mmCIF file of C-alpha atoms in Angstrom:
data_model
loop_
_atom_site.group_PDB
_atom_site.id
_atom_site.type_symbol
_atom_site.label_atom_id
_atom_site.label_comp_id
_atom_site.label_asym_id
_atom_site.label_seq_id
_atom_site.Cartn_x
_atom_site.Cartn_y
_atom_site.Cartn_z
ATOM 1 C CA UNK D 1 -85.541 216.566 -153.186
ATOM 2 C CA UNK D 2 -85.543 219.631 -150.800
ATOM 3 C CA UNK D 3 -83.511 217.484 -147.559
ATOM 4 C CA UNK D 4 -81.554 214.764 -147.157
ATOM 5 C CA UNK D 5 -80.885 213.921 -143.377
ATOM 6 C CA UNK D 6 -78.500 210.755 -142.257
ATOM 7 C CA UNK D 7 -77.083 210.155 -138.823
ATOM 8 C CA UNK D 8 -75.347 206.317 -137.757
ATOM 9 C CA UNK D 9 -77.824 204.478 -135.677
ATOM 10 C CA UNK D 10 -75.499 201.425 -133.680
ATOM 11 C CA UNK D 11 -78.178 197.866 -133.578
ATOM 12 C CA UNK D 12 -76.750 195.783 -130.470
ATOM 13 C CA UNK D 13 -76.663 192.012 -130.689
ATOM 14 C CA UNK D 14 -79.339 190.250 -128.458
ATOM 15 C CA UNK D 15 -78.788 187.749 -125.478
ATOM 16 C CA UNK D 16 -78.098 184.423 -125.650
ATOM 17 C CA UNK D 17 -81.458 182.239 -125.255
ATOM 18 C CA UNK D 18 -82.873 181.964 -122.159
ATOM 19 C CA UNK D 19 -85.478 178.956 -121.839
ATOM 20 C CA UNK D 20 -88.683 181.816 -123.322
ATOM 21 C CA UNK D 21 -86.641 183.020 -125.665
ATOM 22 C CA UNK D 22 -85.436 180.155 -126.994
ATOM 23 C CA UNK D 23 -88.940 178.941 -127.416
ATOM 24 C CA UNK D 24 -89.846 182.245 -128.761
ATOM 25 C CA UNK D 25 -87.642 182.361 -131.741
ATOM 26 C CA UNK D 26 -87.498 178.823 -132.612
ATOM 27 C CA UNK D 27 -91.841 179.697 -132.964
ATOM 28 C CA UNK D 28 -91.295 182.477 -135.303
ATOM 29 C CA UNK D 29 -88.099 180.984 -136.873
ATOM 30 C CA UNK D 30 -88.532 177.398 -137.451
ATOM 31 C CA UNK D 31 -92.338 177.081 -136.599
ATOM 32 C CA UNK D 32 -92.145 174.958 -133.738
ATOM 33 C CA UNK D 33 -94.615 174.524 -131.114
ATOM 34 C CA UNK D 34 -92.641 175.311 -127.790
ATOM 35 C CA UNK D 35 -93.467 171.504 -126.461
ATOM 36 C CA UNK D 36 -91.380 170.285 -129.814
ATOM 37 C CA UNK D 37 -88.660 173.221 -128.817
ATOM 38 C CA UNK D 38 -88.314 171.858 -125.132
ATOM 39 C CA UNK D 39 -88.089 167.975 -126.918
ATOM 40 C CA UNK D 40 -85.124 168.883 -129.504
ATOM 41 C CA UNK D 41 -83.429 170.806 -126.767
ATOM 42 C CA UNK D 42 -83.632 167.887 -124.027
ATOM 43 C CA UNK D 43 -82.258 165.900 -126.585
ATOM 44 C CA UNK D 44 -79.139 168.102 -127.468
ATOM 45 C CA UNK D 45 -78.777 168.204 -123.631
ATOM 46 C CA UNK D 46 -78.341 164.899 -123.163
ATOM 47 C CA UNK D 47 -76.050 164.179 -125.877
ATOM 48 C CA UNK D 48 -73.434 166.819 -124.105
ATOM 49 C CA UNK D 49 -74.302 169.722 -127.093
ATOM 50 C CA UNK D 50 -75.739 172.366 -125.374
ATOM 51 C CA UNK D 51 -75.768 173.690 -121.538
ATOM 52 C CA UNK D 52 -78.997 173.201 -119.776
ATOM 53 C CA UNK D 53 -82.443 174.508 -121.486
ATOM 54 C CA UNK D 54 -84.575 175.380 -118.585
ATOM 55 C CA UNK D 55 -83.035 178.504 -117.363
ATOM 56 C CA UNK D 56 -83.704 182.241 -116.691
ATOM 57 C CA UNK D 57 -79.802 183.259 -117.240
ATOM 58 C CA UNK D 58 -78.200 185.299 -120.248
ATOM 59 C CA UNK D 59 -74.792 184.219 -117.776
ATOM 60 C CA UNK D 60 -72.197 183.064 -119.871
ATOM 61 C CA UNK D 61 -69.225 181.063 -118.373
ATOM 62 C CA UNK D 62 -65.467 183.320 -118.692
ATOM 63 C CA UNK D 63 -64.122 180.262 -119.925
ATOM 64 C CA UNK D 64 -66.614 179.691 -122.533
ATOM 65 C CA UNK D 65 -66.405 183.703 -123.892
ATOM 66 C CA UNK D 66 -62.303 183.252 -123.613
ATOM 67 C CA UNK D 67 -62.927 180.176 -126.395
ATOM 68 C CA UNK D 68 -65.503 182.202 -128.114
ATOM 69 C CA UNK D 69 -63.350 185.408 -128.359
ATOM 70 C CA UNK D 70 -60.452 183.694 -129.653
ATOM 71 C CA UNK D 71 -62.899 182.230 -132.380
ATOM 72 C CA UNK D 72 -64.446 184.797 -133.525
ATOM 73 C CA UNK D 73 -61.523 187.291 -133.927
ATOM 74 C CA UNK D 74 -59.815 184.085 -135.941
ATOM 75 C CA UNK D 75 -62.516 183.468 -137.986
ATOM 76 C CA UNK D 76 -64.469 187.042 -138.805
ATOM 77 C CA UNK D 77 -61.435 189.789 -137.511
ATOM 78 C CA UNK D 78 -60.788 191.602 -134.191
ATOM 79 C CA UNK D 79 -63.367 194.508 -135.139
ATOM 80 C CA UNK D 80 -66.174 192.153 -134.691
ATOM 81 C CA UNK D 81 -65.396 191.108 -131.349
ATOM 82 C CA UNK D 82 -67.336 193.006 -128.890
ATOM 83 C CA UNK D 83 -67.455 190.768 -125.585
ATOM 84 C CA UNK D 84 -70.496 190.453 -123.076
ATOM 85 C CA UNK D 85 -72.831 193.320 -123.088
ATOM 86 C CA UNK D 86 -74.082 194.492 -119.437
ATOM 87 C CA UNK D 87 -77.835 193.804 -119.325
ATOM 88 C CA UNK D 88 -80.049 194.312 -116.327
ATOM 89 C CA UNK D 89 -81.030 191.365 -113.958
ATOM 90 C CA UNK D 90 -84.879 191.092 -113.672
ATOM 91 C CA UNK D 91 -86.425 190.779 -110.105
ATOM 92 C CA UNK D 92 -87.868 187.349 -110.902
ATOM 93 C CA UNK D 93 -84.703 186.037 -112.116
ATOM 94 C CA UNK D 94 -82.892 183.035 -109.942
ATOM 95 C CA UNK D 95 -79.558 183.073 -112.338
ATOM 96 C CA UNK D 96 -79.013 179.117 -111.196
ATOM 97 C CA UNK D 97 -78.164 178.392 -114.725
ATOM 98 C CA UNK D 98 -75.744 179.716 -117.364
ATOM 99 C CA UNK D 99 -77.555 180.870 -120.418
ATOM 100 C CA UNK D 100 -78.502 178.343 -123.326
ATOM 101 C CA UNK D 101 -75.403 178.192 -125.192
ATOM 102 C CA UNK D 102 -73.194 175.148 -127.125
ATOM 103 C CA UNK D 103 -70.870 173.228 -124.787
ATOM 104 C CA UNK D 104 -67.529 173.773 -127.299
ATOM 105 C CA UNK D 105 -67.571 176.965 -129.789
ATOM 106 C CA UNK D 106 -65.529 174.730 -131.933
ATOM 107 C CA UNK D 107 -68.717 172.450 -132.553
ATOM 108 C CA UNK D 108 -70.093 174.560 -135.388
ATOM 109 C CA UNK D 109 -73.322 173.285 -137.026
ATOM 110 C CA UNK D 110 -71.728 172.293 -140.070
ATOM 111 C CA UNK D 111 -69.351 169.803 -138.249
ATOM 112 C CA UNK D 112 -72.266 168.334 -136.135
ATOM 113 C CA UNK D 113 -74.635 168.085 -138.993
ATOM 114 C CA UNK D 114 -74.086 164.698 -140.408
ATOM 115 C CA UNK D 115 -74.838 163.624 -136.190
ATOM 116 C CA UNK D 116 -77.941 165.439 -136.095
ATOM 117 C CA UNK D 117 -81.472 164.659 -137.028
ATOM 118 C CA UNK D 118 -82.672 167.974 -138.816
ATOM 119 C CA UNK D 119 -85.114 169.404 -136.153
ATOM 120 C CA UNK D 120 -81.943 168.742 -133.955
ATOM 121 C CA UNK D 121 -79.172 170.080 -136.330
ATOM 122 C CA UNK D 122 -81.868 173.461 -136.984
ATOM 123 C CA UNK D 123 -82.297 174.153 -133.286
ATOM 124 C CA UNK D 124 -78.707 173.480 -132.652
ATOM 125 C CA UNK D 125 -77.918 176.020 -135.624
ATOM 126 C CA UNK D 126 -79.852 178.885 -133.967
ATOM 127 C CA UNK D 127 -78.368 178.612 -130.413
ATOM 128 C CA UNK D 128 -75.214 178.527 -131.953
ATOM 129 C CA UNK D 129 -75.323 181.478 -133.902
ATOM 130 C CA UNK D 130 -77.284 183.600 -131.059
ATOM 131 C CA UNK D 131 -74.553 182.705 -128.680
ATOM 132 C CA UNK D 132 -71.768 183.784 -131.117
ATOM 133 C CA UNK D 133 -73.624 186.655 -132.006
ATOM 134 C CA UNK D 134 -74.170 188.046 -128.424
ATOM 135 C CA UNK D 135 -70.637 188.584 -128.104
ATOM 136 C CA UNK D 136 -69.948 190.362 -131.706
ATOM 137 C CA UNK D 137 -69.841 194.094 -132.079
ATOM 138 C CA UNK D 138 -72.860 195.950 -132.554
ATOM 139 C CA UNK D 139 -74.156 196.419 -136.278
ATOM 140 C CA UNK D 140 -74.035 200.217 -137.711
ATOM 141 C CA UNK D 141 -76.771 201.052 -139.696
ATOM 142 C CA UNK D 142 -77.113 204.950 -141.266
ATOM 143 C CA UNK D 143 -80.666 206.454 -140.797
ATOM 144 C CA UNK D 144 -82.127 208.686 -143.771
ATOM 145 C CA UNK D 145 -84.317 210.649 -143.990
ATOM 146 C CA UNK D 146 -85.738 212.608 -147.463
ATOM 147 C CA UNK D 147 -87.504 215.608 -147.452
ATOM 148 C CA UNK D 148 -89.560 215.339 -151.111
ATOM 149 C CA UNK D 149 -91.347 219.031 -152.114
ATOM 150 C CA UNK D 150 -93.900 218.962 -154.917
ATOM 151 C CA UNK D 151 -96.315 222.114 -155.717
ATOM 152 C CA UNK D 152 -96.330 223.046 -151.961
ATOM 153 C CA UNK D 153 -96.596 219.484 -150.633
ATOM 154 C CA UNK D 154 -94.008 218.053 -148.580
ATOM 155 C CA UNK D 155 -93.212 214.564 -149.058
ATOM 156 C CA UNK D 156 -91.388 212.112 -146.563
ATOM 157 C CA UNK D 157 -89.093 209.284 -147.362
ATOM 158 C CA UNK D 158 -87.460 207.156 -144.522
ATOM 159 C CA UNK D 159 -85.164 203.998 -144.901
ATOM 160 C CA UNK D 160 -81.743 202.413 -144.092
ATOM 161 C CA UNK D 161 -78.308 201.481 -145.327
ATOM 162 C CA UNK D 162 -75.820 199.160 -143.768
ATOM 163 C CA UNK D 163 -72.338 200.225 -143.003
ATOM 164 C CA UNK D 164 -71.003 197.596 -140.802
ATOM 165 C CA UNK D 165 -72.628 194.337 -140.486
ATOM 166 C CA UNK D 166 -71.229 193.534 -137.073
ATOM 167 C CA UNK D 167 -73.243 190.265 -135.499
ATOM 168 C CA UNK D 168 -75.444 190.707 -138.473
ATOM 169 C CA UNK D 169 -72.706 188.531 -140.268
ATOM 170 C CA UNK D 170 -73.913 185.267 -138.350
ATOM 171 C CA UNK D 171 -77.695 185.941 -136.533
ATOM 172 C CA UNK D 172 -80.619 188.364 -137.159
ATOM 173 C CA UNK D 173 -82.898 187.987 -134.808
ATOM 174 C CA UNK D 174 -86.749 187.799 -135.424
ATOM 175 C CA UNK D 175 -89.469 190.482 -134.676
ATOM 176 C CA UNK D 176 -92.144 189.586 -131.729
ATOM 177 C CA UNK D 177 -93.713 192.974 -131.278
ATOM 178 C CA UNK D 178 -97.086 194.430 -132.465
ATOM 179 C CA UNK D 179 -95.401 197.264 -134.495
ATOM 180 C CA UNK D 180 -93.507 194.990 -137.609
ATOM 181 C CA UNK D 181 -92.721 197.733 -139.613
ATOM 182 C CA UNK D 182 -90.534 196.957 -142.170
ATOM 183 C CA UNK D 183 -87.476 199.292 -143.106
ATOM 184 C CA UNK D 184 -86.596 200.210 -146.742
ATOM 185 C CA UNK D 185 -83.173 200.314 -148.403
ATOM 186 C CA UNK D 186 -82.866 203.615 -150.166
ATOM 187 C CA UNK D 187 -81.127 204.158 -153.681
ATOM 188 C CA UNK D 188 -78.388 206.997 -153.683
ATOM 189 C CA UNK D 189 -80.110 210.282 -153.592
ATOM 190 C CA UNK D 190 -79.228 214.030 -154.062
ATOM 191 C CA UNK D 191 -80.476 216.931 -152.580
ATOM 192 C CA UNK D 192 -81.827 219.389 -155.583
ATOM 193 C CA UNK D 193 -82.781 216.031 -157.727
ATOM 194 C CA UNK D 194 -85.875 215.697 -159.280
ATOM 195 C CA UNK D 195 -88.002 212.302 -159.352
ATOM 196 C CA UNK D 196 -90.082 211.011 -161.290
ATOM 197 C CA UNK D 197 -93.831 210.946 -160.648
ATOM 198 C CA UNK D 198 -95.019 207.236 -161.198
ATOM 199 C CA UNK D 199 -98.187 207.101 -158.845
ATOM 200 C CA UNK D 200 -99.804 208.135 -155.435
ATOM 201 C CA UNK D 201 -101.268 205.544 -153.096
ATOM 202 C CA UNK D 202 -103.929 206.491 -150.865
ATOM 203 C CA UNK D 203 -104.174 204.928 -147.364
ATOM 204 C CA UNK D 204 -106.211 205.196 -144.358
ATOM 205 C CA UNK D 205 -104.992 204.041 -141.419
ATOM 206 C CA UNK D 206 -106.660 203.042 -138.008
ATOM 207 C CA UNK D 207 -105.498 202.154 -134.691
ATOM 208 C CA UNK D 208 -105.447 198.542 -134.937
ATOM 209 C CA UNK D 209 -106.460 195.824 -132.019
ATOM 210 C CA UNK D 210 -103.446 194.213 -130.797
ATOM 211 C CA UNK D 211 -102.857 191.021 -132.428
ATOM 212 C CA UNK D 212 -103.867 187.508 -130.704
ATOM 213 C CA UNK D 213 -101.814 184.972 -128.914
ATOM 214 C CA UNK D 214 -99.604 182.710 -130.519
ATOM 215 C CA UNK D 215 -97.521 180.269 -128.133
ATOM 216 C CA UNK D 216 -94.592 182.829 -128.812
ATOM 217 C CA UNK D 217 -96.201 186.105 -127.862
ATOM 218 C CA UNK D 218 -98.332 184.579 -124.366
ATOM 219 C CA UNK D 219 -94.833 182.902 -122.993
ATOM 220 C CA UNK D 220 -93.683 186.415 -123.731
ATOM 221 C CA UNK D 221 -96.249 188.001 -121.546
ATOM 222 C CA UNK D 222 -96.149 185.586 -118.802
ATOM 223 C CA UNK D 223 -92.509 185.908 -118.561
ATOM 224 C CA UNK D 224 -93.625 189.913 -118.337
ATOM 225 C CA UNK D 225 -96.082 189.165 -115.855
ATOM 226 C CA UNK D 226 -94.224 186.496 -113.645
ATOM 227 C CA UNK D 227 -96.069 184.079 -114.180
ATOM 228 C CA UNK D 228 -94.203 180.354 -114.489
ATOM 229 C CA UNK D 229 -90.967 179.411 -114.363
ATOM 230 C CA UNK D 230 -88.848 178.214 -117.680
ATOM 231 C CA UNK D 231 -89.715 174.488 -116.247
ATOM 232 C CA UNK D 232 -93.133 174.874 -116.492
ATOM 233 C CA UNK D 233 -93.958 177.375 -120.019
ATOM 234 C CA UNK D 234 -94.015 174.454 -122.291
ATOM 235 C CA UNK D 235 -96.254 172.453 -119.681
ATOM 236 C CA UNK D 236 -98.669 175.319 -118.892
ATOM 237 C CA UNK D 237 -99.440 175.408 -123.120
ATOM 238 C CA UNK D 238 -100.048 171.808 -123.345
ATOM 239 C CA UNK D 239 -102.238 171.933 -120.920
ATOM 240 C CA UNK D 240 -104.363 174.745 -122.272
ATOM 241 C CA UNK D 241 -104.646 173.372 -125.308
ATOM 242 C CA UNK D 242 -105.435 169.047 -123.937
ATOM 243 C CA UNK D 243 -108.061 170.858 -122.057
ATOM 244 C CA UNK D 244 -109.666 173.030 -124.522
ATOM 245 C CA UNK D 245 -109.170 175.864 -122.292
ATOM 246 C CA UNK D 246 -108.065 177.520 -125.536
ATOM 247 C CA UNK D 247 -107.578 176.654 -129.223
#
């Protein structure tokens, strides 16, 4: 090992759900087609457990953080409380809604559960824990980076190690984009060290097509786009797929 390079690298929590991403994450979490999303949701709505689920908002309301803050500091320690993060308001945003969030932070899934049918209890679970989570301190992560020399070749090793876990205690929140690389935990390593050879994997690599639709990924690009509203995603892939338009 010729190099060892680390440096902290700070992972912020995301925003609470909006009416895409809610749709998006309960796709890639729980597998649910976003018309069976928007059904469990109008549901928890109803029965007074969430705030309302078509909105564009990651607005939370100051009395709602107050209750959260006071939670979270009581349940996980003051150096996890962070508070709301500043994010930029999109052009096509109408804000006429607070963000997807539980009505009481003291409603925890576990105390709900035995009320909840499970595709209710599992949605309920995951805007719980996003909503908590956007107001938790940011997760530090350290970066390294090993520089590997063998008969004139330099080798190079990347990968990660947790330091604080920050919102990562409660919510981590799924990959949507193309580039799904995933990160490796490295052993402890010393510069001057030598490794044992085991074997050398050969791989080509090409510039890959980008990967096709799923319901997750096309609300994500209309919402890039402006195209719908958060009334009208879960309507606009029905009626793709009741009309063949697509399969």
């Amino acid at each position: 090992i010729e190099d060892i390079t680390t440096r902290p690298v700070k992972k912020s929590p995301a925003a609470p759900f909006t009416t895409s991403t809610l749709q998006q994450e309960a796709a890639r979490k729980l597998g649910f087609t976003v018309a069976q999303t928007m059904m469990v949701a109008q549901r928890l709505y109803e029965n007074g457990q969430i705030t309302y689920m078509r909105t564009d908002s990651t607005r939370l309301a100051d009395e709602f953080v107050d209750n959260a803050k006071a939670y979270i500091i009581d349940k996980y320690g003051e150096k996890y409380y962070k508070g709301i993060k500043k994010t930029q308001k999109g052009k096509n945003i109408q804000d006429a809604h607070e963000a997807i969030r539980p009505t009481n932070i003291l409603r925890t899934p576990e105390s709900v559960k035995n009320y909840l049918k499970l595709d209710e209890f599992r949605i309920y679970s995951l805007i719980y824990n996003r909503t908590v989570a956007s107001l938790m301190s940011d997760a530090i992560l350290e970066d390294t980076k090993v520089d590997i020399e063998n008969q004139g070749y330099l080798f190079n090793l990347s990968g990660e190690i947790t330091l604080f876990d920050g919102f990562k205690i409660i919510y981590e929140e799924t990959n949507i984009t193309d580039d799904e690389d995933n990160i490796e935990r490295l052993p402890e390593l010393e510069i001057g060290e030598k490794l044992k050879f085991q074997e050398i994997i050969k791989e080509q690599k090409f510039t890959s097509p980008p990967y096709r639709y799923t319901e997750a990924r096309l609300i994500r690009k209309m919402e890039e786009l402006g195209i719908g509203r958060p009334s009208t995603y879960a309507l606009t892939m029905e009626t793709l797929k009741a009309r063949a338009y697509v399969s």
